[in-house]
C-alpha cells in the first residue's frame, strides 16, 4: 500500500524539480503553510502544482468570516485567501494552529530549501561537542538503563514464552532484557556570529522593497541563529552617508538624496575591525539596494574595499538587489564582473516577494 | 469472519458502546468498518481522497506531501476519515488517545447516518470502493499499453475541467431521452413556391425540381438554426464525452474523471450540514453518555480545537453545529411559523417559548431533505447572524489588505449563499457545439458579479481545446464588459462582445 503513494510522490517531486513535464512547470507554485511565531504568522514554503480551473479571482470574490471586528478592520495575514465552501473532499480534517519554535522553523526552512549546514570558519578552534541521547541499545552503563524499555522487553519475552500470568502480573527482567540509552556526540559550534545588514534608503526603496528585506532578514537571522550560539545583528542605512541604526529604524526609514554605497562599506569595515575580530567572530555582511550607485568611481572604491579588506575578514558577503522601477540595477553587474567569482560572495536579484525563497537559497545555500 | 475484530480489543469494546449510544439516539447508519492506521498511512489514504486503491496520479503524491509535512511540522493532523460506502469505512489515527478515538467514532456514526439518509447522496454509488479500484485497473492498463506520460498528461487535462459538471443533474431530469435528430413533424416548414391561383398552372410556375430545391434549402436552414445542444449543457464533461472526437481510451478516462467528480460532489455540497451534524452528535454522545470523568479535560481541549474560528475563515464544523442547535432550540420553543415571524416585539420574541418540544424530530427531518444552500437559505436567521458574529470580508485594493466589509444580515447571507451555490464555482455551460457553423465550441459563463481568474481561464480553455480539437470560445464579463476569449489551438485572442 505504501509503495503506491511513493510512486505518485516521486513523480510529483520530479515535476517540481522540472525533470519531467515541462508543460506543468509554470503551474509549480510556492504554496504556503501557515505557522505561528508569537503573534506573527510565518509562512513555510511548500511547493504545489496548481492545475488550472475555471474559477473566480480570489480578490474579487471575498468571503464570509466569523468573529470580532468592525467593518474596515483588517484581517490578519494568513486569513482571507482560504475562503470556504470549497473546503474539499477529505472529510474530517481538523486543522490545528500551533506555535512553531524558532529553531524548528529554521529546520523547516533548511529542509525545504535543501540548505547545507554552515561550516564556521576556523572549525578546529571553535567547535565544541555535546552529547545527545539518540536511541536505545542492549548494552551500556547501568546508570543509563532505560527502565520502561527494559520492562517492556521483559513483558514481551514473557508473553512470547508463555510465562506471563495476567492474574499475577509480575515481570522480572533478566540480563538480556536490559536496555540502555545510547548517545552521539554532536558537534556544536560554540562560537559567535554577527550579521551586519546594510540597506540603501534612497527614495526608490519603497514599502514593498523594504518588506522584502524584512522577510529575508528574518529568515537569515533564524537560519544563522540555528548554527551559532550567539548571534548579533547590526543595522546600517545609507544614502550618501552611512549611519548605524536600530532594527526598527532600519526597516522604516525612508530618505532620498544621493547614494554612496562605499559609505556603508566603510562603516561596516570599521565595525568589523574594532568589534568583531575575524579570529573569534563569524561575520556576515548583507547589503540590499536597488543597484543605483552615485558614480562609477564610488563603485570602484566599493570593489576595492571588498577585495582588499572586507572579503578576507568575513565568512560570506551577500548582496541582494531588490528590483525597483527606478534603479538602473548597474551595481550587481559590476560586482559580478569583479568579486562575483570569489567563493565567499553571493549575489542575488530579488524581483518580488515570490523571489525571496530563491534568494535565501542563493545566500545561505553556500554553507559558508 | 467478523471484520470488526481487526480493531484492538479495547477499541472494539469502545466501538460497540458508542454504536449502541448512537443507535439509541435514533441515528441510522450503514455497517461501519473501522481501521487503525499510523499517521503515514492515514496521510496516504487521505491523499487518495479516502480510497487507498485509486488510480495513479502525481496529484495524490502532492497531497500526500502537504499532509505529511503539515503533520511533521505540527500544523495539521487528520484525526479521522470516513468513506461514504456500504459498508462505510472509517480510519482512526493510531496515535490518538482513547478519548479521541471515542470522540471520533461518535463523529463517524454521525457522518455515516448523514450519508445514508440525506437526499443528496441518494444517487451515489455505495460500492465506490470497488468502483475506484476498477478505475485504477483501467487507468493502469492504458498506462501499460500507451505509456505513463501520455495517459497522465491526458488526466491532467481532464482534471482541469473536472468541475464542469452539472451539480444538480442527478436530481433533475432535463434532457429528453432521445433528441429528435431529423427535426421532422409538425414544425417542419413546407416550401410554398411562387404565389399561384390557378391549379393547372402549378407545374409551370413551380416545377417539381424547383420545389424540391426550395424544400432542401428550407430544411438546411432549419437544421442550421436548430441549436446544438438544444439547451445550454452544464455538464460540459458529458457534452465532450458525447461529441468530442476522443479516442476510446480517452473517452474511458474522461468518463472515470466525471464519475469520480459526481461521487464527491454531494460531500462538497453538504459540508456545513454534514460536519455540523457529526459534531452535534459526537458532543451529545460524549457529554451525555460516553465520557469518563478522567477524560473531560482532553475531550474539551480537542472539541474546542475543532470548533475554533479564525476571522477570515468559516469553520464548517462551528457554523454547522451552531445551526443544528439553533434549529433544535427554535422548534423546541415554537419559534417559527406565521405568528412568530410576524411578531415584532423584541421582548416577546426573546421570551418566546411554546414548549413544543419538536426540535429533535425537526433536525432529523432537516438532515434528510436539505443541502448546504437550502439549509442556510431557510435557517440562517438574523438573530443567528448577530449571535454568531458573522461578517463578509473582501480585498481592499487601496489598503492592499483583506478587510471586514459588512455585518448586515442580508449581505452576509447573500455572500454565503453565493459561495455555496454551484459549489462555489463559476457557472459555465456549453451554449453551442457548432458555433457559427464552424464546429467551434462556444462556452458561456453566467456572470453573476464576480469575474473569473483570467490567466487560469485562458489556460483551462487551452485544455478544453485539446479535447475538442477545434477552436473553443468562452463568453464572460471582464470588469463589466462582455468578452469572448478564444483559443484556436495555436494562439489566444479575445475581443469585446456584449450580448
mmCIF file of C-alpha atoms in Angstrom, chain A:
data_model
loop_
_atom_site.group_PDB
_atom_site.id
_atom_site.type_symbol
_atom_site.label_atom_id
_atom_site.label_comp_id
_atom_site.label_asym_id
_atom_site.label_seq_id
_atom_site.Cartn_x
_atom_site.Cartn_y
_atom_site.Cartn_z
ATOM 1 C CA UNK A 1 0.000 0.000 0.000
ATOM 2 C CA UNK A 2 2.695 2.460 0.963
ATOM 3 C CA UNK A 3 4.702 1.697 -2.154
ATOM 4 C CA UNK A 4 1.968 3.132 -4.267
ATOM 5 C CA UNK A 5 1.987 6.612 -2.818
ATOM 6 C CA UNK A 6 5.784 6.606 -3.032
ATOM 7 C CA UNK A 7 5.481 6.361 -6.799
ATOM 8 C CA UNK A 8 2.995 9.189 -7.058
ATOM 9 C CA UNK A 9 5.042 11.210 -4.611
ATOM 10 C CA UNK A 10 8.273 10.648 -6.532
ATOM 11 C CA UNK A 11 6.506 11.695 -9.688
ATOM 12 C CA UNK A 12 5.311 14.890 -8.077
ATOM 13 C CA UNK A 13 8.819 15.682 -6.806
ATOM 14 C CA UNK A 14 10.162 15.099 -10.296
ATOM 15 C CA UNK A 15 7.726 17.535 -11.775
ATOM 16 C CA UNK A 16 8.588 20.136 -9.149
ATOM 17 C CA UNK A 17 12.271 19.754 -9.936
ATOM 18 C CA UNK A 18 11.400 20.224 -13.572
ATOM 19 C CA UNK A 19 12.761 16.890 -14.617
ATOM 20 C CA UNK A 20 9.628 15.828 -16.401
ATOM 21 C CA UNK A 21 6.565 17.599 -17.712
ATOM 22 C CA UNK A 22 7.810 20.959 -18.748
ATOM 23 C CA UNK A 23 4.216 21.851 -19.549
ATOM 24 C CA UNK A 24 3.395 21.831 -15.850
ATOM 25 C CA UNK A 25 6.406 23.856 -14.841
ATOM 26 C CA UNK A 26 4.528 27.134 -14.964
ATOM 27 C CA UNK A 27 1.943 25.897 -12.504
ATOM 28 C CA UNK A 28 4.510 24.988 -9.889
ATOM 29 C CA UNK A 29 3.932 27.450 -7.140
ATOM 30 C CA UNK A 30 5.332 28.315 -3.835
ATOM 31 C CA UNK A 31 2.431 27.122 -1.747
ATOM 32 C CA UNK A 32 2.384 28.080 1.859
ATOM 33 C CA UNK A 33 1.729 26.568 5.200
ATOM 34 C CA UNK A 34 0.941 28.930 7.944
ATOM 35 C CA UNK A 35 2.597 28.554 11.311
ATOM 36 C CA UNK A 36 2.686 30.979 14.141
ATOM 37 C CA UNK A 37 5.578 32.588 15.891
ATOM 38 C CA UNK A 38 4.400 34.633 18.815
ATOM 39 C CA UNK A 39 1.905 36.973 17.304
ATOM 40 C CA UNK A 40 3.290 36.744 13.794
ATOM 41 C CA UNK A 41 2.209 34.305 11.198
ATOM 42 C CA UNK A 42 5.075 32.625 9.467
ATOM 43 C CA UNK A 43 4.593 31.067 6.115
ATOM 44 C CA UNK A 44 6.509 27.965 5.283
ATOM 45 C CA UNK A 45 7.197 27.329 1.648
ATOM 46 C CA UNK A 46 5.831 24.123 0.237
ATOM 47 C CA UNK A 47 5.615 23.549 -3.469
ATOM 48 C CA UNK A 48 2.285 22.902 -5.115
ATOM 49 C CA UNK A 49 1.257 22.438 -8.685
ATOM 50 C CA UNK A 50 -1.998 24.104 -9.441
ATOM 51 C CA UNK A 51 -3.944 22.546 -12.275
ATOM 52 C CA UNK A 52 -5.794 25.487 -13.800
ATOM 53 C CA UNK A 53 -9.586 25.535 -13.469
ATOM 54 C CA UNK A 54 -12.280 27.956 -14.361
ATOM 55 C CA UNK A 55 -12.556 29.733 -11.041
ATOM 56 C CA UNK A 56 -13.233 33.116 -9.559
ATOM 57 C CA UNK A 57 -10.495 35.646 -8.979
ATOM 58 C CA UNK A 58 -9.888 35.435 -5.223
ATOM 59 C CA UNK A 59 -9.700 39.121 -4.697
ATOM 60 C CA UNK A 60 -12.935 39.905 -6.393
ATOM 61 C CA UNK A 61 -14.772 37.160 -4.544
ATOM 62 C CA UNK A 62 -14.164 37.652 -0.836
ATOM 63 C CA UNK A 63 -15.993 35.536 1.692
ATOM 64 C CA UNK A 64 -17.762 35.191 4.998
ATOM 65 C CA UNK A 65 -15.995 35.031 8.341
ATOM 66 C CA UNK A 66 -16.810 34.910 11.991
ATOM 67 C CA UNK A 67 -15.560 36.858 14.998
ATOM 68 C CA UNK A 68 -14.905 40.324 16.380
ATOM 69 C CA UNK A 69 -14.113 43.458 14.480
ATOM 70 C CA UNK A 70 -15.746 46.384 12.746
ATOM 71 C CA UNK A 71 -16.190 46.911 9.023
ATOM 72 C CA UNK A 72 -12.889 48.264 7.727
ATOM 73 C CA UNK A 73 -10.779 46.296 10.200
ATOM 74 C CA UNK A 74 -8.044 44.275 8.561
ATOM 75 C CA UNK A 75 -7.909 40.529 8.788
ATOM 76 C CA UNK A 76 -4.611 39.185 9.941
ATOM 77 C CA UNK A 77 -2.290 37.889 7.247
ATOM 78 C CA UNK A 78 -2.776 34.233 6.640
ATOM 79 C CA UNK A 79 -6.504 34.672 6.854
ATOM 80 C CA UNK A 80 -8.555 35.620 3.886
ATOM 81 C CA UNK A 81 -7.492 33.662 0.824
ATOM 82 C CA UNK A 82 -8.704 30.431 2.298
ATOM 83 C CA UNK A 83 -12.375 31.236 1.977
ATOM 84 C CA UNK A 84 -14.855 28.468 2.478
ATOM 85 C CA UNK A 85 -17.413 26.446 0.652
ATOM 86 C CA UNK A 86 -14.775 24.624 -1.352
ATOM 87 C CA UNK A 87 -13.306 23.026 1.699
ATOM 88 C CA UNK A 88 -12.500 19.959 -0.331
ATOM 89 C CA UNK A 89 -13.296 16.348 -0.264
ATOM 90 C CA UNK A 90 -11.281 14.791 2.526
ATOM 91 C CA UNK A 91 -13.816 14.548 5.260
ATOM 92 C CA UNK A 92 -12.995 15.259 8.837
ATOM 93 C CA UNK A 93 -9.740 17.083 8.563
ATOM 94 C CA UNK A 94 -9.177 19.196 11.615
ATOM 95 C CA UNK A 95 -6.629 21.905 11.116
ATOM 96 C CA UNK A 96 -4.747 22.901 14.184
ATOM 97 C CA UNK A 97 -2.760 26.049 14.503
ATOM 98 C CA UNK A 98 0.330 25.750 16.583
ATOM 99 C CA UNK A 99 3.247 27.807 17.710
ATOM 100 C CA UNK A 100 6.419 26.840 15.953
ATOM 101 C CA UNK A 101 9.664 27.397 17.859
ATOM 102 C CA UNK A 102 12.311 29.359 16.001
ATOM 103 C CA UNK A 103 14.818 26.587 15.578
ATOM 104 C CA UNK A 104 12.137 24.300 14.240
ATOM 105 C CA UNK A 105 11.333 26.979 11.718
ATOM 106 C CA UNK A 106 14.972 27.034 10.770
ATOM 107 C CA UNK A 107 14.911 23.272 10.328
ATOM 108 C CA UNK A 108 11.862 23.538 8.136
ATOM 109 C CA UNK A 109 13.495 26.215 6.046
ATOM 110 C CA UNK A 110 16.681 24.216 5.806
ATOM 111 C CA UNK A 111 14.810 21.183 4.650
ATOM 112 C CA UNK A 112 12.582 22.999 2.188
ATOM 113 C CA UNK A 113 15.415 24.844 0.535
ATOM 114 C CA UNK A 114 17.867 21.983 0.976
ATOM 115 C CA UNK A 115 20.272 24.306 2.740
ATOM 116 C CA UNK A 116 23.591 22.806 3.778
ATOM 117 C CA UNK A 117 24.966 23.040 7.294
ATOM 118 C CA UNK A 118 27.030 26.106 7.784
ATOM 119 C CA UNK A 119 30.676 25.405 8.376
ATOM 120 C CA UNK A 120 32.021 28.102 10.609
ATOM 121 C CA UNK A 121 35.457 29.312 9.807
ATOM 122 C CA UNK A 122 38.313 28.094 11.902
ATOM 123 C CA UNK A 123 36.474 24.925 12.736
ATOM 124 C CA UNK A 124 39.291 23.281 14.646
ATOM 125 C CA UNK A 125 39.482 26.145 17.024
ATOM 126 C CA UNK A 126 35.918 26.854 17.886
ATOM 127 C CA UNK A 127 33.889 23.674 17.661
ATOM 128 C CA UNK A 128 32.628 22.162 20.846
ATOM 129 C CA UNK A 129 30.820 18.854 21.201
ATOM 130 C CA UNK A 130 27.733 17.988 23.106
ATOM 131 C CA UNK A 131 26.165 14.676 23.981
ATOM 132 C CA UNK A 132 22.774 13.885 22.643
ATOM 133 C CA UNK A 133 20.716 10.818 23.516
ATOM 134 C CA UNK A 134 19.712 9.319 20.252
ATOM 135 C CA UNK A 135 18.450 5.800 20.847
ATOM 136 C CA UNK A 136 18.288 2.618 22.872
ATOM 137 C CA UNK A 137 20.714 -0.305 22.779
ATOM 138 C CA UNK A 138 21.020 -3.674 24.516
ATOM 139 C CA UNK A 139 24.267 -2.769 26.239
ATOM 140 C CA UNK A 140 25.599 0.201 28.132
ATOM 141 C CA UNK A 141 26.410 1.520 31.582
ATOM 142 C CA UNK A 142 23.919 0.718 34.342
ATOM 143 C CA UNK A 143 23.438 4.385 35.101
ATOM 144 C CA UNK A 144 21.844 4.792 31.708
ATOM 145 C CA UNK A 145 19.471 1.879 31.962
ATOM 146 C CA UNK A 146 16.092 2.620 30.387
ATOM 147 C CA UNK A 147 13.634 1.206 32.875
ATOM 148 C CA UNK A 148 10.491 1.403 30.807
ATOM 149 C CA UNK A 149 12.028 -0.199 27.752
ATOM 150 C CA UNK A 150 13.642 -2.868 29.884
ATOM 151 C CA UNK A 151 10.349 -3.863 31.416
ATOM 152 C CA UNK A 152 8.599 -3.725 28.085
ATOM 153 C CA UNK A 153 11.189 -6.080 26.669
ATOM 154 C CA UNK A 154 10.752 -8.407 29.627
ATOM 155 C CA UNK A 155 6.994 -8.372 29.178
ATOM 156 C CA UNK A 156 7.396 -9.150 25.529
ATOM 157 C CA UNK A 157 9.672 -12.093 26.306
ATOM 158 C CA UNK A 158 7.316 -13.428 28.954
ATOM 159 C CA UNK A 159 4.317 -13.253 26.687
ATOM 160 C CA UNK A 160 6.217 -14.873 23.855
ATOM 161 C CA UNK A 161 7.427 -17.702 26.049
ATOM 162 C CA UNK A 162 4.016 -18.174 27.650
ATOM 163 C CA UNK A 163 5.230 -17.463 31.167
ATOM 164 C CA UNK A 164 3.140 -14.341 31.638
ATOM 165 C CA UNK A 165 0.240 -14.768 34.012
ATOM 166 C CA UNK A 166 -2.283 -11.957 33.876
ATOM 167 C CA UNK A 167 -3.709 -12.932 37.242
ATOM 168 C CA UNK A 168 -0.344 -12.326 38.793
ATOM 169 C CA UNK A 169 1.329 -9.785 36.515
ATOM 170 C CA UNK A 170 4.850 -9.952 37.864
ATOM 171 C CA UNK A 171 7.569 -9.064 35.427
ATOM 172 C CA UNK A 172 11.149 -9.860 36.176
ATOM 173 C CA UNK A 173 13.706 -8.646 33.683
ATOM 174 C CA UNK A 174 16.703 -10.835 33.063
ATOM 175 C CA UNK A 175 20.051 -9.737 31.765
ATOM 176 C CA UNK A 176 19.044 -9.867 28.072
ATOM 177 C CA UNK A 177 16.038 -7.662 28.647
ATOM 178 C CA UNK A 178 18.049 -4.706 29.774
ATOM 179 C CA UNK A 179 18.044 -1.708 27.558
ATOM 180 C CA UNK A 180 20.269 1.342 27.745
ATOM 181 C CA UNK A 181 20.202 4.799 26.361
ATOM 182 C CA UNK A 182 22.826 5.500 23.747
ATOM 183 C CA UNK A 183 24.222 8.827 22.727
ATOM 184 C CA UNK A 184 26.046 10.520 19.959
ATOM 185 C CA UNK A 185 28.493 13.323 20.004
ATOM 186 C CA UNK A 186 27.027 16.248 18.182
ATOM 187 C CA UNK A 187 29.412 18.946 17.054
ATOM 188 C CA UNK A 188 28.141 22.248 18.276
ATOM 189 C CA UNK A 189 29.608 25.494 17.113
ATOM 190 C CA UNK A 190 30.340 27.273 20.327
ATOM 191 C CA UNK A 191 31.080 30.427 18.581
ATOM 192 C CA UNK A 192 29.526 33.748 17.898
ATOM 193 C CA UNK A 193 28.463 35.379 14.724
ATOM 194 C CA UNK A 194 27.428 38.817 13.650
ATOM 195 C CA UNK A 195 25.205 39.842 10.795
ATOM 196 C CA UNK A 196 25.669 43.321 9.511
ATOM 197 C CA UNK A 197 22.665 44.407 7.497
ATOM 198 C CA UNK A 198 23.204 47.344 5.209
ATOM 199 C CA UNK A 199 20.480 48.980 3.216
ATOM 200 C CA UNK A 200 20.229 51.711 0.697
ATOM 201 C CA UNK A 201 17.414 54.005 1.821
ATOM 202 C CA UNK A 202 17.217 56.232 -1.189
ATOM 203 C CA UNK A 203 13.715 57.091 -2.304
ATOM 204 C CA UNK A 204 13.413 54.139 -4.603
ATOM 205 C CA UNK A 205 13.408 51.674 -1.731
ATOM 206 C CA UNK A 206 9.661 51.719 -1.140
ATOM 207 C CA UNK A 207 7.495 49.848 1.338
ATOM 208 C CA UNK A 208 7.342 46.752 -0.793
ATOM 209 C CA UNK A 209 11.106 46.661 -1.239
ATOM 210 C CA UNK A 210 11.607 47.066 2.500
ATOM 211 C CA UNK A 211 9.097 44.319 3.194
ATOM 212 C CA UNK A 212 11.180 42.007 1.051
ATOM 213 C CA UNK A 213 14.294 42.889 3.021
ATOM 214 C CA UNK A 214 12.406 42.424 6.274
ATOM 215 C CA UNK A 215 11.186 38.929 5.437
ATOM 216 C CA UNK A 216 14.505 37.902 4.035
ATOM 217 C CA UNK A 217 16.452 39.140 7.037
ATOM 218 C CA UNK A 218 14.046 37.352 9.379
ATOM 219 C CA UNK A 219 14.896 34.051 7.723
ATOM 220 C CA UNK A 220 18.593 34.831 7.576
ATOM 221 C CA UNK A 221 18.579 35.590 11.304
ATOM 222 C CA UNK A 222 16.634 32.423 12.033
ATOM 223 C CA UNK A 223 18.942 30.257 9.995
ATOM 224 C CA UNK A 224 22.182 31.710 11.371
ATOM 225 C CA UNK A 225 20.864 31.561 14.904
ATOM 226 C CA UNK A 226 20.447 27.838 14.482
ATOM 227 C CA UNK A 227 24.121 27.487 13.713
ATOM 228 C CA UNK A 228 25.643 29.893 16.161
ATOM 229 C CA UNK A 229 25.123 30.068 19.838
ATOM 230 C CA UNK A 230 25.290 33.813 19.932
ATOM 231 C CA UNK A 231 24.128 35.946 17.066
ATOM 232 C CA UNK A 232 24.292 39.683 16.941
ATOM 233 C CA UNK A 233 22.606 41.800 14.348
ATOM 234 C CA UNK A 234 23.724 45.298 13.427
ATOM 235 C CA UNK A 235 21.989 47.643 11.055
ATOM 236 C CA UNK A 236 23.399 50.281 8.774
ATOM 237 C CA UNK A 237 21.438 52.558 6.492
ATOM 238 C CA UNK A 238 22.954 54.784 3.929
ATOM 239 C CA UNK A 239 22.279 57.312 1.249
ATOM 240 C CA UNK A 240 25.262 59.500 0.548
ATOM 241 C CA UNK A 241 26.435 58.913 4.097
ATOM 242 C CA UNK A 242 26.038 55.884 6.309
ATOM 243 C CA UNK A 243 24.964 55.566 9.909
ATOM 244 C CA UNK A 244 24.154 52.810 12.290
ATOM 245 C CA UNK A 245 20.511 52.490 13.445
ATOM 246 C CA UNK A 246 18.358 50.091 15.437
ATOM 247 C CA UNK A 247 16.307 47.380 13.797
ATOM 248 C CA UNK A 248 13.100 49.342 13.819
ATOM 249 C CA UNK A 249 14.585 52.406 12.216
ATOM 250 C CA UNK A 250 16.325 50.232 9.682
ATOM 251 C CA UNK A 251 13.049 48.977 8.279
ATOM 252 C CA UNK A 252 11.148 52.224 8.489
ATOM 253 C CA UNK A 253 13.456 54.966 7.408
ATOM 254 C CA UNK A 254 12.817 56.480 4.075
ATOM 255 C CA UNK A 255 15.170 59.070 2.761
ATOM 256 C CA UNK A 256 16.352 60.297 -0.509
ATOM 257 C CA UNK A 257 19.326 62.008 -1.952
ATOM 258 C CA UNK A 258 22.458 60.591 -3.417
ATOM 259 C CA UNK A 259 23.710 57.080 -2.949
ATOM 260 C CA UNK A 260 27.248 56.345 -1.945
ATOM 261 C CA UNK A 261 27.484 52.661 -1.268
ATOM 262 C CA UNK A 262 31.095 52.941 -0.208
ATOM 263 C CA UNK A 263 29.995 54.901 2.839
ATOM 264 C CA UNK A 264 28.181 51.854 4.184
ATOM 265 C CA UNK A 265 31.043 49.522 3.392
ATOM 266 C CA UNK A 266 33.461 51.788 5.198
ATOM 267 C CA UNK A 267 31.273 51.852 8.285
ATOM 268 C CA UNK A 268 30.842 48.079 8.226
ATOM 269 C CA UNK A 269 34.581 47.644 7.917
ATOM 270 C CA UNK A 270 35.150 49.880 10.868
ATOM 271 C CA UNK A 271 32.705 47.821 12.890
ATOM 272 C CA UNK A 272 34.415 44.571 11.932
ATOM 273 C CA UNK A 273 37.873 45.843 12.632
ATOM 274 C CA UNK A 274 37.102 47.339 16.004
ATOM 275 C CA UNK A 275 34.474 44.996 17.436
ATOM 276 C CA UNK A 276 34.403 41.707 15.588
ATOM 277 C CA UNK A 277 37.876 40.340 15.168
ATOM 278 C CA UNK A 278 37.680 37.648 12.486
ATOM 279 C CA UNK A 279 39.639 35.279 14.679
ATOM 280 C CA UNK A 280 36.752 34.896 17.096
ATOM 281 C CA UNK A 281 33.744 36.056 15.096
ATOM 282 C CA UNK A 282 31.970 34.736 12.056
ATOM 283 C CA UNK A 283 30.959 37.783 10.129
ATOM 284 C CA UNK A 284 28.100 38.056 7.649
ATOM 285 C CA UNK A 285 27.593 41.368 5.887
ATOM 286 C CA UNK A 286 24.365 41.616 3.879
ATOM 287 C CA UNK A 287 23.752 44.571 1.649
ATOM 288 C CA UNK A 288 20.446 45.388 -0.005
ATOM 289 C CA UNK A 289 19.964 48.089 -2.583
ATOM 290 C CA UNK A 290 18.235 48.776 -5.866
ATOM 291 C CA UNK A 291 21.563 48.870 -7.618
ATOM 292 C CA UNK A 292 21.931 52.570 -8.333
ATOM 293 C CA UNK A 293 25.236 53.965 -7.182
ATOM 294 C CA UNK A 294 26.276 57.604 -7.363
ATOM 295 C CA UNK A 295 29.224 57.155 -9.641
ATOM 296 C CA UNK A 296 31.458 54.634 -11.297
ATOM 297 C CA UNK A 297 34.237 55.930 -9.120
ATOM 298 C CA UNK A 298 32.375 55.055 -5.970
ATOM 299 C CA UNK A 299 31.653 51.591 -7.324
ATOM 300 C CA UNK A 300 35.355 51.135 -7.971
ATOM 301 C CA UNK A 301 36.028 52.139 -4.385
ATOM 302 C CA UNK A 302 33.455 49.610 -3.163
ATOM 303 C CA UNK A 303 35.064 46.815 -5.121
ATOM 304 C CA UNK A 304 38.444 47.729 -3.795
ATOM 305 C CA UNK A 305 37.195 47.756 -0.192
ATOM 306 C CA UNK A 306 35.597 44.382 -0.713
ATOM 307 C CA UNK A 307 38.574 42.756 -2.360
ATOM 308 C CA UNK A 308 41.282 44.046 -0.110
ATOM 309 C CA UNK A 309 39.695 44.286 3.301
ATOM 310 C CA UNK A 310 36.169 43.029 3.709
ATOM 311 C CA UNK A 311 36.189 39.678 1.922
ATOM 312 C CA UNK A 312 39.288 38.365 3.689
ATOM 313 C CA UNK A 313 37.630 39.069 7.018
ATOM 314 C CA UNK A 314 34.135 37.669 6.558
ATOM 315 C CA UNK A 315 32.504 34.274 6.087
ATOM 316 C CA UNK A 316 30.227 35.426 3.381
ATOM 317 C CA UNK A 317 29.364 38.700 1.768
ATOM 318 C CA UNK A 318 25.864 38.857 0.328
ATOM 319 C CA UNK A 319 24.433 41.452 -1.947
ATOM 320 C CA UNK A 320 20.730 41.443 -2.711
ATOM 321 C CA UNK A 321 19.444 43.710 -5.418
ATOM 322 C CA UNK A 322 15.800 44.472 -4.912
ATOM 323 C CA UNK A 323 14.050 45.349 -8.109
ATOM 324 C CA UNK A 324 12.554 48.803 -8.206
ATOM 325 C CA UNK A 325 11.062 50.683 -11.084
ATOM 326 C CA UNK A 326 13.655 53.453 -10.749
ATOM 327 C CA UNK A 327 17.050 51.910 -10.270
ATOM 328 C CA UNK A 328 19.354 51.180 -13.169
ATOM 329 C CA UNK A 329 20.425 47.974 -11.498
ATOM 330 C CA UNK A 330 24.014 48.506 -12.566
ATOM 331 C CA UNK A 331 25.706 47.676 -9.283
ATOM 332 C CA UNK A 332 25.138 43.924 -9.374
ATOM 333 C CA UNK A 333 26.622 43.756 -12.851
ATOM 334 C CA UNK A 334 29.747 45.493 -11.630
ATOM 335 C CA UNK A 335 30.010 43.133 -8.687
ATOM 336 C CA UNK A 336 29.513 40.111 -10.886
ATOM 337 C CA UNK A 337 32.429 41.113 -13.048
ATOM 338 C CA UNK A 338 34.776 41.906 -10.199
ATOM 339 C CA UNK A 339 34.141 39.966 -6.994
ATOM 340 C CA UNK A 340 31.469 37.636 -8.323
ATOM 341 C CA UNK A 341 33.700 34.583 -8.775
ATOM 342 C CA UNK A 342 35.036 34.723 -5.196
ATOM 343 C CA UNK A 343 33.695 31.833 -3.210
ATOM 344 C CA UNK A 344 32.530 33.825 -0.208
ATOM 345 C CA UNK A 345 30.373 36.175 -2.264
ATOM 346 C CA UNK A 346 26.708 35.565 -3.018
ATOM 347 C CA UNK A 347 24.761 37.849 -5.321
ATOM 348 C CA UNK A 348 21.059 37.709 -5.858
ATOM 349 C CA UNK A 349 18.438 39.673 -7.687
ATOM 350 C CA UNK A 350 15.080 39.803 -5.967
ATOM 351 C CA UNK A 351 12.285 40.697 -8.317
ATOM 352 C CA UNK A 352 9.377 40.447 -5.898
ATOM 353 C CA UNK A 353 8.132 38.693 -2.797
ATOM 354 C CA UNK A 354 7.906 35.391 -4.591
ATOM 355 C CA UNK A 355 11.603 35.542 -5.279
ATOM 356 C CA UNK A 356 12.546 35.701 -1.598
ATOM 357 C CA UNK A 357 12.954 31.974 -1.089
ATOM 358 C CA UNK A 358 15.152 31.577 -4.118
ATOM 359 C CA UNK A 359 17.253 34.470 -2.920
ATOM 360 C CA UNK A 360 17.623 32.960 0.559
ATOM 361 C CA UNK A 361 18.806 29.802 -1.094
ATOM 362 C CA UNK A 362 21.386 31.728 -3.086
ATOM 363 C CA UNK A 363 22.682 33.378 0.052
ATOM 364 C CA UNK A 364 22.591 30.524 2.529
ATOM 365 C CA UNK A 365 22.945 27.623 0.128
ATOM 366 C CA UNK A 366 26.718 28.135 0.082
ATOM 367 C CA UNK A 367 27.097 26.636 3.536
ATOM 368 C CA UNK A 368 29.587 29.302 4.492
#
